[in-house]
Amino acid sequence: MSNNPESPRSALETLLAAFLARRAEAGEGEEATLATGTEGVQITLSDLRQYLAATQMLASQDPNSLDENESEDDEDEEISDWYYPRQTARPWTPPVTEEPQDEGVRLLNSGNYGYIGPKRRAKSNYSNTTKAILNAATKSPSSASAYREETQTNLVPNTNGSTVASYDHNIYTAQFSDDSSFYYTCAQDFRLHIFDMTKPPYAKMQPPPNVESTSGRFHSNLRTTMPLRKEITGVAGNWTITDANLSPDNTRIIYSSIMSTVYMTSTSPDGSSQQIPISFAESRTPWGYTDQFGIWSCRFSADGNEVVAGGDGKIFVYDLLANKRTVKISAHDDDVNSCCWADTESGNVLISASDDTFLKVWDRRSLGASQTPSGVLIGHTEGITYVSAKGDGRYVISNGKDQALRLWDLRMMRSNSEYEAVKNQHYGVARYDYRRMAYPAPRYTAHPKDCSVMTYRGHSVLRTLIRCHFSPAETTGSQYLYSGSADGRVHIWSLDGRIVQVLDRAKTLPSTFKPYECEPEETNVSRTGNCVRDVSWHSQEPVIMSAAWTARPGGTIIARHEWKGLSKMHWKLEDWVEKERQEASESPIGRPTPNQLSARRRSQHVPGSYIVSDDEDDSDWVDEDE
């Protein structure tokens, strides 16, 4: 494009003339659009008005003051490039679902996400949550375990949290072990910390006492209330440790750092500190490995004998028993940011997620004949930051730079031939860089061939590869989805599409705050550019841990978020019992008053719980005179 501001204005006037002619042909009330010659791009009158204002502003500026890169734009630049300026685009606020979506409700009632019973018994005429927990505590240990989902399915962590650790480097991975006996983090300084969650916390934040790192010297910039089980000094790689994963028995951990080698070491306090290299490169020659690449993601198989890894457009499988790489697939046209196994049993199906906007499904049983995917999950319009599997070989979720979390059913994936027909068509925002820019209003909110089951919005996928997860199956039936966010919050959705909790890290309380205390109604909010990179939900308790980067003073602060019932509402148990007694004495025998029904609904309803109508509640009560 020319630097002369009159040049685009003249072109705009020509477009306006064509637009007026098109509008004259359009029917009354019809929105006139004009094709631009660029595939898939159409312009509305509001678009032209917006660009006209931009050219008027440009005309008032000194042409010599333009950035050098802006003054050397290609004359053949597409219209979409000037419609979405590089740094001046306004942030887009996506629509957020407030009502349950039919498809999500169907999934909740399908039986694939926990027992249906707890959802049905969330009616207002059923015993409240406190009573259910007390009843479960009186049962035998085996029975109590069986009823864990019955009592905890609606207990969503609802506090903004209190600080439990701080570290002066960015933490990229922060997760509970499968049994939640320990919590581990991996940071940009290539150190891994393993915290013992079975021991009581310290009274105040402090450097962990009497713990040596694998390098022989404790790194003192960690302060925590969680007892430190082990500190591991990892092998330095490129930029940071990007990913880490535990073996099924929690005794080993692997981590990647944008190199072609993944390292494995022991998590046991008494275990070896040896760093075992797992090389995914070709065989070694006297001059080094024949190919070098960066791995971004790695995962143990269900039996712990294999590792899947992804990066630089490829995915690999390494057999730890045979000590060799067994699978190499040129899977994508861009970086593979995340990969996983689709289920927790067979280890046959792999999922890869890439910056090329696609997720691909690979069945190892058919890779011998052809290295083509079994199917492709199409829906995102920007690169994908993370993929997480429910573990049943059927459902996965992914976070995208298009500010969407999507739920997928592998049975509904597109065929490879359908993918080939659209793979070269771009439906994202031109020149968009999620690391430095706000996300502008997109041309498409989903790919035209979208095959996702549900879409969840409200969070911000910027700055880094934000992660998302299913809630624990044992306590919640995996009926919640949750994600970190660049807006400094933890977002939790019900499967039906509604946001049920938003935990604000700007309101996180200091470590001196006791978790059982009532949160203050007014919290001094300090916006320091928090970015919640990773979040983890305890497998046995309604507790979430979040790791948030801070702009000032830098580094990461880890917070513990708990579920609070009566205490969060500033109720005392005695007051609650007295209120229930008074309401019972005021009502006719055998039938609750409307106020009682309303009170019961309020007391029983926990965000994300199954909601039934008033008519259904009343139908359970029949007047004897009838």
GROMACS .gro file of C-alpha atoms in nm, residues 142-463:
model
  322
  142SER     CA    1  -1.582  -4.853   5.144
  143SER     CA    2  -1.933  -4.708   5.140
  144ALA     CA    3  -1.803  -4.359   5.202
  145SER     CA    4  -1.575  -4.395   4.900
  146ALA     CA    5  -1.865  -4.511   4.687
  147TYR     CA    6  -2.066  -4.207   4.792
  148ARG     CA    7  -1.786  -3.956   4.732
  149GLU     CA    8  -1.941  -3.831   4.410
  150GLU     CA    9  -2.283  -3.823   4.578
  151THR     CA   10  -2.157  -3.567   4.831
  152GLN     CA   11  -1.901  -3.369   4.631
  153THR     CA   12  -2.040  -3.345   4.279
  154ASN     CA   13  -2.173  -2.994   4.343
  155LEU     CA   14  -1.886  -2.868   4.558
  156VAL     CA   15  -1.704  -2.628   4.326
  157PRO     CA   16  -1.411  -2.433   4.478
  158ASN     CA   17  -1.549  -2.082   4.526
  159THR     CA   18  -1.284  -1.874   4.705
  160ASN     CA   19  -1.029  -1.641   4.551
  161GLY     CA   20  -0.767  -1.830   4.745
  162SER     CA   21  -0.482  -1.768   4.983
  163THR     CA   22  -0.113  -1.768   4.896
  164VAL     CA   23   0.072  -2.094   4.966
  165ALA     CA   24   0.398  -2.040   4.773
  166SER     CA   25   0.594  -1.778   4.580
  167TYR     CA   26   0.883  -1.825   4.341
  168ASP     CA   27   1.085  -1.566   4.151
  169HIS     CA   28   1.064  -1.747   3.816
  170ASN     CA   29   0.768  -1.823   3.592
  171ILE     CA   30   0.615  -2.164   3.660
  172TYR     CA   31   0.489  -2.339   3.346
  173THR     CA   32   0.349  -2.663   3.489
  174ALA     CA   33   0.179  -2.698   3.828
  175GLN     CA   34  -0.025  -3.013   3.894
  176PHE     CA   35  -0.138  -3.255   4.162
  177SER     CA   36  -0.034  -3.617   4.137
  178ASP     CA   37  -0.317  -3.855   4.046
  179ASP     CA   38  -0.380  -3.938   4.412
  180SER     CA   39  -0.310  -3.575   4.517
  181SER     CA   40  -0.049  -3.692   4.767
  182PHE     CA   41   0.192  -3.436   4.626
  183TYR     CA   42   0.192  -3.125   4.408
  184TYR     CA   43   0.470  -3.051   4.160
  185THR     CA   44   0.585  -2.743   3.969
  186CYS     CA   45   0.831  -2.682   3.684
  187ALA     CA   46   0.983  -2.339   3.634
  188GLN     CA   47   1.177  -2.135   3.384
  189ASP     CA   48   1.500  -2.177   3.580
  190PHE     CA   49   1.481  -2.555   3.503
  191ARG     CA   50   1.399  -2.650   3.860
  192LEU     CA   51   1.121  -2.885   3.964
  193HIS     CA   52   0.966  -2.871   4.311
  194ILE     CA   53   0.762  -3.149   4.468
  195PHE     CA   54   0.546  -3.055   4.769
  196ASP     CA   55   0.413  -3.308   5.018
  197MET     CA   56   0.035  -3.261   5.052
  198THR     CA   57   0.000  -3.528   5.323
  199LYS     CA   58   0.176  -3.316   5.586
  200PRO     CA   59   0.031  -3.014   5.767
  201PRO     CA   60   0.133  -2.675   5.627
  202TYR     CA   61   0.378  -2.439   5.792
  203ALA     CA   62   0.236  -2.160   6.005
  204LYS     CA   63   0.385  -1.896   5.777
  205MET     CA   64   0.560  -1.856   5.443
  206GLN     CA   65   0.924  -1.951   5.467
  207PRO     CA   66   1.209  -2.112   5.279
  208PRO     CA   67   1.167  -2.489   5.314
  209PRO     CA   68   1.391  -2.607   5.600
  210ASN     CA   69   1.636  -2.896   5.586
  211VAL     CA   70   1.582  -2.985   5.222
  212GLU     CA   71   1.866  -3.011   4.976
  213SER     CA   72   1.824  -2.999   4.602
  214THR     CA   73   1.968  -3.257   4.366
  215SER     CA   74   2.249  -3.012   4.296
  216GLY     CA   75   2.349  -3.022   4.665
  217ARG     CA   76   2.247  -2.663   4.743
  218PHE     CA   77   1.894  -2.547   4.816
  219HIS     CA   78   1.762  -2.272   4.593
  220SER     CA   79   1.646  -2.018   4.852
  221ASN     CA   80   1.417  -1.801   4.640
  222LEU     CA   81   1.123  -2.034   4.710
  223ARG     CA   82   0.896  -1.939   5.000
  224THR     CA   83   0.608  -2.167   5.087
  225THR     CA   84   0.368  -2.295   5.353
  226MET     CA   85   0.370  -2.641   5.187
  227PRO     CA   86   0.634  -2.888   5.309
  228LEU     CA   87   0.883  -2.947   5.030
  229ARG     CA   88   0.937  -3.312   4.952
  230LYS     CA   89   1.208  -3.273   4.689
  231GLU     CA   90   1.376  -3.014   4.468
  232ILE     CA   91   1.514  -3.133   4.133
  233THR     CA   92   1.767  -2.937   3.931
  234GLY     CA   93   1.679  -3.025   3.573
  235VAL     CA   94   1.900  -3.030   3.268
  236ALA     CA   95   1.907  -2.681   3.117
  237GLY     CA   96   1.734  -2.662   2.780
  238ASN     CA   97   1.590  -2.385   2.565
  239TRP     CA   98   1.399  -2.101   2.735
  240THR     CA   99   1.206  -2.305   2.992
  241ILE     CA  100   1.063  -2.639   3.096
  242THR     CA  101   0.752  -2.639   2.877
  243ASP     CA  102   0.580  -2.951   3.007
  244ALA     CA  103   0.606  -3.230   3.262
  245ASN     CA  104   0.413  -3.546   3.341
  246LEU     CA  105   0.406  -3.817   3.607
  247SER     CA  106   0.417  -4.192   3.553
  248PRO     CA  107   0.097  -4.379   3.653
  249ASP     CA  108   0.254  -4.489   3.983
  250ASN     CA  109   0.378  -4.131   4.054
  251THR     CA  110   0.738  -4.250   4.103
  252ARG     CA  111   0.887  -4.094   3.787
  253ILE     CA  112   0.855  -3.758   3.617
  254ILE     CA  113   0.944  -3.656   3.261
  255TYR     CA  114   0.992  -3.300   3.136
  256SER     CA  115   1.057  -3.125   2.803
  257SER     CA  116   1.242  -2.801   2.732
  258ILE     CA  117   1.221  -2.732   2.355
  259MET     CA  118   1.496  -2.982   2.281
  260SER     CA  119   1.482  -3.315   2.100
  261THR     CA  120   1.556  -3.491   2.431
  262VAL     CA  121   1.311  -3.541   2.716
  263TYR     CA  122   1.451  -3.620   3.061
  264MET     CA  123   1.318  -3.859   3.323
  265THR     CA  124   1.399  -3.868   3.694
  266SER     CA  125   1.264  -3.999   4.025
  267THR     CA  126   1.008  -3.816   4.239
  268SER     CA  127   1.092  -4.010   4.556
  269PRO     CA  128   1.278  -3.812   4.826
  270ASP     CA  129   1.514  -4.107   4.863
  271GLY     CA  130   1.523  -4.187   4.493
  272SER     CA  131   1.810  -4.135   4.254
  273SER     CA  132   1.876  -3.786   4.125
  274GLN     CA  133   1.995  -3.927   3.792
  275GLN     CA  134   1.856  -3.750   3.483
  276ILE     CA  135   1.780  -4.018   3.224
  277PRO     CA  136   1.778  -3.881   2.866
  278ILE     CA  137   1.505  -3.996   2.626
  279SER     CA  138   1.619  -3.891   2.280
  280PHE     CA  139   1.357  -3.857   2.007
  281ALA     CA  140   1.614  -3.761   1.742
  282GLU     CA  141   1.754  -3.995   1.480
  283SER     CA  142   2.047  -4.222   1.566
  284ARG     CA  143   2.366  -4.053   1.673
  285THR     CA  144   2.656  -3.998   1.433
  286PRO     CA  145   3.015  -3.883   1.505
  287TRP     CA  146   2.892  -3.528   1.433
  288GLY     CA  147   2.588  -3.549   1.658
  289TYR     CA  148   2.224  -3.636   1.593
  290THR     CA  149   2.110  -3.616   1.231
  291ASP     CA  150   1.800  -3.408   1.314
  292GLN     CA  151   1.732  -3.158   1.588
  293PHE     CA  152   1.395  -3.016   1.691
  294GLY     CA  153   1.214  -2.880   1.991
  295ILE     CA  154   0.964  -3.082   2.197
  296TRP     CA  155   0.687  -2.886   2.366
  297SER     CA  156   0.474  -3.159   2.521
  298CYS     CA  157   0.526  -3.509   2.664
  299ARG     CA  158   0.303  -3.772   2.830
  300PHE     CA  159   0.346  -4.117   2.985
  301SER     CA  160   0.129  -4.398   2.853
  302ALA     CA  161  -0.125  -4.569   3.080
  303ASP     CA  162   0.119  -4.848   3.167
  304GLY     CA  163   0.416  -4.612   3.208
  305ASN     CA  164   0.622  -4.799   2.948
  306GLU     CA  165   0.593  -4.546   2.665
  307VAL     CA  166   0.615  -4.171   2.617
  308VAL     CA  167   0.438  -3.963   2.352
  309ALA     CA  168   0.593  -3.627   2.264
  310GLY     CA  169   0.514  -3.347   2.022
  311GLY     CA  170   0.692  -3.050   1.870
  312ASP     CA  171   0.800  -2.888   1.541
  313GLY     CA  172   0.503  -3.034   1.356
  314LYS     CA  173   0.581  -3.392   1.460
  315ILE     CA  174   0.466  -3.642   1.719
  316PHE     CA  175   0.671  -3.935   1.848
  317VAL     CA  176   0.637  -4.242   2.066
  318TYR     CA  177   0.930  -4.381   2.263
  319ASP     CA  178   0.935  -4.733   2.407
  320LEU     CA  179   1.113  -4.716   2.742
  321LEU     CA  180   1.151  -5.095   2.771
  322ALA     CA  181   1.306  -5.131   2.426
  323ASN     CA  182   1.494  -4.802   2.473
  324LYS     CA  183   1.413  -4.674   2.125
  325ARG     CA  184   1.180  -4.445   1.936
  326THR     CA  185   0.904  -4.650   1.773
  327VAL     CA  186   0.682  -4.386   1.608
  328LYS     CA  187   0.759  -4.067   1.417
  329ILE     CA  188   0.478  -3.884   1.236
  330SER     CA  189   0.501  -3.562   1.037
  331ALA     CA  190   0.166  -3.462   1.175
  332HIS     CA  191   0.113  -3.087   1.127
  333ASP     CA  192   0.220  -2.787   0.924
  334ASP     CA  193   0.309  -2.590   1.238
  335ASP     CA  194   0.429  -2.649   1.594
  336VAL     CA  195   0.262  -2.922   1.799
  337ASN     CA  196   0.198  -2.737   2.124
  338SER     CA  197   0.031  -3.026   2.305
  339CYS     CA  198  -0.034  -3.399   2.274
  340CYS     CA  199  -0.192  -3.672   2.483
  341TRP     CA  200  -0.327  -4.028   2.488
  342ALA     CA  201  -0.701  -4.049   2.427
  343ASP     CA  202  -0.767  -4.308   2.698
  344THR     CA  203  -0.614  -4.446   3.015
  345GLU     CA  204  -0.612  -4.810   2.911
  346SER     CA  205  -0.517  -4.917   2.559
  347GLY     CA  206  -0.259  -4.656   2.454
  348ASN     CA  207  -0.351  -4.696   2.089
  349VAL     CA  208  -0.505  -4.355   2.013
  350LEU     CA  209  -0.301  -4.034   2.019
  351ILE     CA  210  -0.418  -3.672   1.997
  352SER     CA  211  -0.201  -3.389   1.867
  353ALA     CA  212  -0.286  -3.017   1.881
  354SER     CA  213  -0.107  -2.761   1.669
  355ASP     CA  214  -0.066  -2.396   1.582
  356ASP     CA  215  -0.214  -2.486   1.243
  357THR     CA  216  -0.555  -2.475   1.427
  358PHE     CA  217  -0.625  -2.850   1.394
  359LEU     CA  218  -0.633  -3.144   1.634
  360LYS     CA  219  -0.555  -3.478   1.476
  361VAL     CA  220  -0.644  -3.826   1.596
  362TRP     CA  221  -0.396  -4.107   1.531
  363ASP     CA  222  -0.457  -4.479   1.572
  364ARG     CA  223  -0.126  -4.660   1.605
  365ARG     CA  224  -0.282  -4.983   1.478
  366SER     CA  225  -0.325  -4.831   1.133
  367LEU     CA  226  -0.004  -4.628   1.106
  368GLY     CA  227   0.185  -4.910   0.939
  369ALA     CA  228  -0.016  -4.884   0.620
  370SER     CA  229  -0.030  -4.504   0.598
  371GLN     CA  230   0.075  -4.212   0.815
  372THR     CA  231  -0.258  -4.035   0.781
  373PRO     CA  232  -0.476  -3.940   1.076
  374SER     CA  233  -0.783  -4.142   1.159
  375GLY     CA  234  -0.968  -3.814   1.178
  376VAL     CA  235  -0.932  -3.440   1.235
  377LEU     CA  236  -1.108  -3.217   1.489
  378ILE     CA  237  -1.190  -2.890   1.312
  379GLY     CA  238  -1.334  -2.583   1.482
  380HIS     CA  239  -1.064  -2.351   1.612
  381THR     CA  240  -0.966  -2.057   1.393
  382GLU     CA  241  -0.635  -1.987   1.570
  383GLY     CA  242  -0.357  -2.203   1.707
  384ILE     CA  243  -0.428  -2.451   1.985
  385THR     CA  244  -0.246  -2.412   2.315
  386TYR     CA  245  -0.344  -2.730   2.499
  387VAL     CA  246  -0.537  -3.055   2.467
  388SER     CA  247  -0.661  -3.264   2.758
  389ALA     CA  248  -0.838  -3.601   2.743
  390LYS     CA  249  -1.117  -3.716   2.970
  391GLY     CA  250  -0.952  -4.059   2.963
  392ASP     CA  251  -1.244  -4.258   2.822
  393GLY     CA  252  -1.116  -4.264   2.465
  394ARG     CA  253  -1.405  -4.047   2.353
  395TYR     CA  254  -1.401  -3.689   2.484
  396VAL     CA  255  -1.121  -3.431   2.477
  397ILE     CA  256  -1.107  -3.055   2.534
  398SER     CA  257  -0.875  -2.795   2.387
  399ASN     CA  258  -0.785  -2.431   2.448
  400GLY     CA  259  -0.740  -2.209   2.145
  401LYS     CA  260  -0.589  -1.869   2.076
  402ASP     CA  261  -0.931  -1.781   1.931
  403GLN     CA  262  -1.034  -1.741   2.298
  404ALA     CA  263  -1.242  -2.058   2.297
  405LEU     CA  264  -1.234  -2.380   2.493
  406ARG     CA  265  -1.393  -2.656   2.284
  407LEU     CA  266  -1.528  -2.998   2.379
  408TRP     CA  267  -1.489  -3.276   2.121
  409ASP     CA  268  -1.640  -3.620   2.071
  410LEU     CA  269  -1.397  -3.837   1.875
  411ARG     CA  270  -1.689  -4.012   1.709
  412MET     CA  271  -1.780  -3.683   1.538
  413MET     CA  272  -1.438  -3.600   1.393
  414ARG     CA  273  -1.393  -3.503   1.028
  415SER     CA  274  -1.236  -3.744   0.783
  416ASN     CA  275  -0.889  -3.684   0.647
  417SER     CA  276  -1.034  -3.611   0.302
  418GLU     CA  277  -1.255  -3.337   0.451
  419TYR     CA  278  -0.950  -3.194   0.623
  420GLU     CA  279  -0.745  -3.194   0.300
  421ALA     CA  280  -1.016  -2.988   0.131
  422VAL     CA  281  -0.991  -2.702   0.384
  423LYS     CA  282  -0.643  -2.726   0.533
  424ASN     CA  283  -0.502  -2.435   0.330
  425GLN     CA  284  -0.790  -2.197   0.403
  426HIS     CA  285  -0.723  -1.955   0.687
  427TYR     CA  286  -1.017  -1.833   0.896
  428GLY     CA  287  -0.824  -1.656   1.168
  429VAL     CA  288  -0.718  -1.295   1.221
  430ALA     CA  289  -0.438  -1.179   0.994
  431ARG     CA  290  -0.110  -1.090   1.166
  432TYR     CA  291  -0.249  -1.178   1.507
  433ASP     CA  292   0.018  -1.251   1.771
  434TYR     CA  293  -0.135  -1.384   2.093
  435ARG     CA  294   0.184  -1.313   2.289
  436ARG     CA  295   0.172  -0.935   2.245
  437MET     CA  296  -0.175  -0.837   2.123
  438ALA     CA  297  -0.530  -0.833   2.245
  439TYR     CA  298  -0.760  -1.053   2.039
  440PRO     CA  299  -0.955  -0.834   1.792
  441ALA     CA  300  -1.304  -0.898   1.658
  442PRO     CA  301  -1.270  -1.205   1.432
  443ARG     CA  302  -1.424  -1.262   1.091
  444TYR     CA  303  -1.524  -1.612   1.203
  445THR     CA  304  -1.596  -1.727   1.557
  446ALA     CA  305  -1.561  -2.089   1.444
  447HIS     CA  306  -1.430  -2.277   1.144
  448PRO     CA  307  -1.703  -2.337   0.882
  449LYS     CA  308  -1.643  -2.712   0.924
  450ASP     CA  309  -1.669  -2.693   1.305
  451CYS     CA  310  -1.737  -3.038   1.452
  452SER     CA  311  -1.694  -2.954   1.821
  453VAL     CA  312  -1.973  -3.053   2.059
  454MET     CA  313  -1.965  -2.744   2.283
  455THR     CA  314  -1.778  -2.411   2.300
  456TYR     CA  315  -1.693  -2.232   2.627
  457ARG     CA  316  -1.585  -1.869   2.647
  458GLY     CA  317  -1.508  -1.595   2.895
  459HIS     CA  318  -1.139  -1.660   2.962
  460SER     CA  319  -0.838  -1.503   2.792
  461VAL     CA  320  -0.589  -1.723   2.604
  462LEU     CA  321  -0.300  -1.479   2.563
  463ARG     CA  322   0.071  -1.438   2.650
   0.00000   0.00000   0.00000
